[in-house]
Short mmCIF file of C-alpha atoms in Angstrom, two decimals:
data_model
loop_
_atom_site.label_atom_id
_atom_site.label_comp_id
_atom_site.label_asym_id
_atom_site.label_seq_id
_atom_site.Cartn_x
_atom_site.Cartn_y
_atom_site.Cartn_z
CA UNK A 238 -3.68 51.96 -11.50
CA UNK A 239 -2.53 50.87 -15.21
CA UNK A 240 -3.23 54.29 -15.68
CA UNK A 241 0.31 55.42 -15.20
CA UNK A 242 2.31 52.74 -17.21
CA UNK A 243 2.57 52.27 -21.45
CA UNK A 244 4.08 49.71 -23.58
CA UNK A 245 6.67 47.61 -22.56
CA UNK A 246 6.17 49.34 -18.74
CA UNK A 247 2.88 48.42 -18.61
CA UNK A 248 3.43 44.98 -19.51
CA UNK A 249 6.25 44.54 -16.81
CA UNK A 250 3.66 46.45 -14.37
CA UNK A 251 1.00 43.76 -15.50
CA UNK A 252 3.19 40.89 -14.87
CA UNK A 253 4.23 41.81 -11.44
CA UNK A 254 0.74 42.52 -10.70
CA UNK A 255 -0.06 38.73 -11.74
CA UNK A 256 2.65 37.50 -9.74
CA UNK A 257 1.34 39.17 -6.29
CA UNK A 258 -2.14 37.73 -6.55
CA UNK A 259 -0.95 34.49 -7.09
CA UNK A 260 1.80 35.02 -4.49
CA UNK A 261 -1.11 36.15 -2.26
CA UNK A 262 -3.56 33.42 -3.05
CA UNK A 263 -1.28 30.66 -3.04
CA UNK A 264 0.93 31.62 0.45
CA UNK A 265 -0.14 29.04 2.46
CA UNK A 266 0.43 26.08 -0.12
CA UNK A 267 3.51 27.12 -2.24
CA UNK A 268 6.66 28.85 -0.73
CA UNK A 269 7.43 31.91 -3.31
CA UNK A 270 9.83 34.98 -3.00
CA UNK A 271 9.75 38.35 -4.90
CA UNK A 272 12.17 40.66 -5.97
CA UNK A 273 10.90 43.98 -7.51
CA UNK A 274 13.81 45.80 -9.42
CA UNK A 275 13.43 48.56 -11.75
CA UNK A 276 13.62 52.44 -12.03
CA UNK A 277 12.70 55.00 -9.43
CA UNK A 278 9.00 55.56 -8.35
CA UNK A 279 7.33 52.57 -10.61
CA UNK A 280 5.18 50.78 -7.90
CA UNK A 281 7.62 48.51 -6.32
CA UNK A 282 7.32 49.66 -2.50
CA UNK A 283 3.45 49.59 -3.74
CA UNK A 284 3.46 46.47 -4.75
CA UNK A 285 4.66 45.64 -1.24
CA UNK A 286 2.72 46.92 0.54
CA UNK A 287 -0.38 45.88 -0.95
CA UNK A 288 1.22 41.88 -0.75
CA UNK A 289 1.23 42.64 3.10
CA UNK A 290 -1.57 44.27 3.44
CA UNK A 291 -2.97 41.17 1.81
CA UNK A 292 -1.41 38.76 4.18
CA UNK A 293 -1.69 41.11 6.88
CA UNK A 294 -5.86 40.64 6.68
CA UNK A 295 -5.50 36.97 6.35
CA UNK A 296 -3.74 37.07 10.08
CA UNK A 297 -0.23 36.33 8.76
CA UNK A 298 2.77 37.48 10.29
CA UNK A 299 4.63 40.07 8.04
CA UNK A 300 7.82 42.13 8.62
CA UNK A 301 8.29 45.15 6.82
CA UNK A 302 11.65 47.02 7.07
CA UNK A 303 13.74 49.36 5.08
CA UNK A 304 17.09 48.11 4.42
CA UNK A 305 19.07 51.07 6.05
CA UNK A 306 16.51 50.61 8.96
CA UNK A 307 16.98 46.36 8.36
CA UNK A 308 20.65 46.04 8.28
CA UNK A 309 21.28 48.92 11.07
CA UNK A 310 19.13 46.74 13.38
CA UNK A 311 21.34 43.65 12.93
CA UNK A 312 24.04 45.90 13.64
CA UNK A 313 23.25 47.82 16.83
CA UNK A 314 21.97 44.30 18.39
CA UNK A 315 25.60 42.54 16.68
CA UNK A 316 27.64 45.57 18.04
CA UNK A 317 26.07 46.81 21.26
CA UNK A 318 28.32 47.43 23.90
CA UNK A 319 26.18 45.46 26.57
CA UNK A 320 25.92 42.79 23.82
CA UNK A 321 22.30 41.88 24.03
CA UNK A 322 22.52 38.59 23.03
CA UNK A 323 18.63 37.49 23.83
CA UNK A 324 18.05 40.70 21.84
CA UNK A 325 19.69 39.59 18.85
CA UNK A 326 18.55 36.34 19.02
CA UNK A 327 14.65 37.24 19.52
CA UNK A 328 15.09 39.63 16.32
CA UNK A 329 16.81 37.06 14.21
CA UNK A 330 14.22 34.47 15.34
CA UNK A 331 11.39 37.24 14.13
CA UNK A 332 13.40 37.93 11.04
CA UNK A 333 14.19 33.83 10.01
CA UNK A 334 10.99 32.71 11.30
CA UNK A 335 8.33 35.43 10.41
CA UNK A 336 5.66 34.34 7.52
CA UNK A 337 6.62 37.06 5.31
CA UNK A 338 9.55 39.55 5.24
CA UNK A 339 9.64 42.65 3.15
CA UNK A 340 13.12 44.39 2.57
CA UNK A 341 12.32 47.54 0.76
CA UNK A 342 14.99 49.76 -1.15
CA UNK A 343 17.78 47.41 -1.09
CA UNK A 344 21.04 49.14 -2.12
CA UNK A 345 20.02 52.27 -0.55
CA UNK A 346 22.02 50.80 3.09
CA UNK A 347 25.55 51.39 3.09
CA UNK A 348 27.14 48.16 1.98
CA UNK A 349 30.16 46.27 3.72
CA UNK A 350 31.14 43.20 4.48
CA UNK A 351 28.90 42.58 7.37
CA UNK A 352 26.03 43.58 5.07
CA UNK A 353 26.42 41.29 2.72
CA UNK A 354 27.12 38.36 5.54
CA UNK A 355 23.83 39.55 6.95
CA UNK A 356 21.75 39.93 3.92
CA UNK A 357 23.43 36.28 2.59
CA UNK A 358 22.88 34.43 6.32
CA UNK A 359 18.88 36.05 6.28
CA UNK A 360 18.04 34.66 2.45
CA UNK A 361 19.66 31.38 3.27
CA UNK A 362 17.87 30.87 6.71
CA UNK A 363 14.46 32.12 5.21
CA UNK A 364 14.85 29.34 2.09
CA UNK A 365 15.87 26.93 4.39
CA UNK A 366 12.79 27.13 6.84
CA UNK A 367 10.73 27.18 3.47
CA UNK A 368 9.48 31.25 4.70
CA UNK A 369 8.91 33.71 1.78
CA UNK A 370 10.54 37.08 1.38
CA UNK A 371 9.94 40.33 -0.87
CA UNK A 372 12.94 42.50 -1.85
CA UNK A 373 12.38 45.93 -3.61
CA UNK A 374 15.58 47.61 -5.25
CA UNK A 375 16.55 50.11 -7.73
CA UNK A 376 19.48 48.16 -8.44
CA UNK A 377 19.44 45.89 -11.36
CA UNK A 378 20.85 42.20 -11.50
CA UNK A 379 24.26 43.22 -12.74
CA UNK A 380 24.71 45.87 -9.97
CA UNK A 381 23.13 43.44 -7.01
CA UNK A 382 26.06 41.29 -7.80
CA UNK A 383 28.71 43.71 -7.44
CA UNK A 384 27.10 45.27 -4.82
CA UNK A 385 26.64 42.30 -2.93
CA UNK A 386 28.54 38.82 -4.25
CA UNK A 387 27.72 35.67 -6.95
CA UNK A 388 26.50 34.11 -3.31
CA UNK A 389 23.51 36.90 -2.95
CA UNK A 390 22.59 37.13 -6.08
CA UNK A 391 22.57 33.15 -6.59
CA UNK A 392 19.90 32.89 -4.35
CA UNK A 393 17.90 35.80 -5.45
CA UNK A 394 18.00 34.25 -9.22
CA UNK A 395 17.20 30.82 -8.16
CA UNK A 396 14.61 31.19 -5.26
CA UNK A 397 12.57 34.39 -6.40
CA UNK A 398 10.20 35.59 -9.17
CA UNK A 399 11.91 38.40 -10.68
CA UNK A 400 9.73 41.34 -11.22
CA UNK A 401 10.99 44.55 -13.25
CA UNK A 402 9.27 47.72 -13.47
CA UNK A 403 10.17 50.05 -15.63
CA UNK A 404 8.57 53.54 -16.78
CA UNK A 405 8.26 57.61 -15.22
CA UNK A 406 8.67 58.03 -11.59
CA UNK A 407 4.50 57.82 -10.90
CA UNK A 408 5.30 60.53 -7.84
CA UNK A 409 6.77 62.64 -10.11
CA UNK A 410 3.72 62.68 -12.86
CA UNK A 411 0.86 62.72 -9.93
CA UNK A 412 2.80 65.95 -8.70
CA UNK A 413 2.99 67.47 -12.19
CA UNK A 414 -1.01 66.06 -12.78
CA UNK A 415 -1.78 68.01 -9.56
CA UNK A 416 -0.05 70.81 -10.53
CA UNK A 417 -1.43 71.25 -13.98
CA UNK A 418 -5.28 70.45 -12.33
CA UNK A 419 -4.59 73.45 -9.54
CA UNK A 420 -3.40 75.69 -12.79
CA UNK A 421 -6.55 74.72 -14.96
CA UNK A 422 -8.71 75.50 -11.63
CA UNK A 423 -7.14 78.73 -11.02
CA UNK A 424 -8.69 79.98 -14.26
CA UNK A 425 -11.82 79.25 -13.53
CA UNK A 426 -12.36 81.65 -10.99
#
């Protein structure tokens, strides 16, 4: 809903709005990648979703992962003391191979050096093999390159549509909406 955006905010919401549907419509013909960045709770794990959701009806494959959940994954299969190595490589071949991968809330993941490896190696096999991605932070551009290196943030700048969203945490005013409704019911009793 536009309902919950004004301004400036609403334009940004707009625009990233624009950019899914033709993300969605055009899949199969053009090779696109996302990133959502932006404030807290302004429709960019939303925005996600519904772009899978899409591609999920039209029988595509789609990953969908947190990053704490993403890059701990990479880890246990990297570090496991019986060293599953058909493990690792059947997720990585999901992962570089899959039609669509989601990585939602990057920068919430503790970050180290085998982080950024993994997150570099996964952008750079997925634009290789021509396979889209999404990417939803909090961060913004400045703090995704000293989070993560000029490398990372190369290829997010170069290969994806950059989408910020801006505004009020949209949680946060539903709660206080609901809250205010229950307290204008409770006088009507």
């Amino acid at each position: 809903s536009y309902d919950y955006y004004t301004g400036e905010d609403l334009e940004h919401f707009k625009k990233a709005v624009q950019i899914c549907k033709n993300f969605i419509q055009n899949f199969k013909q053009d090779y696109h990648n996302i990133l959502f960045y932006g404030t807290v709770g302004t429709g960019k794990s939303f925005l996600s979703g519904c772009v899978a959701n899409a591609l999920l009806q039209k029988e595509n494959f789609v990953l969908y992962f947190s990053a704490s959940f993403f890059f701990d994954t990479f880890a246990r299969y990297t570090f496991d003391e019986n060293r599953n190595k058909t493990g690792l490589a059947d997720f990585c071949s999901d992962i570089y191979d899959c039609d669509l991968l989601i990585i939602d809330d990057l920068g919430t993941e503790t970050t180290n050096s085998f982080v950024n490896s993994q997150l570099f190696v996964c952008l750079n096999e997925r634009h290789l093999r021509s396979k889209a991605t999404i990417i939803s932070t909090n961060l913004n551009l400045k703090e995704l390159k000293e989070r993560y290196s000029d490398r990372v943030l190369s290829r997010i700048s170069s290969n994806f549509d950059l989408c910020k969203l801006t505004g009020a945490d949209i949680r946060i005013q539903k709660k206080l909406n609901h809250i205010a409704t229950e307290s204008e019911d409770s006088f009507h009793v």
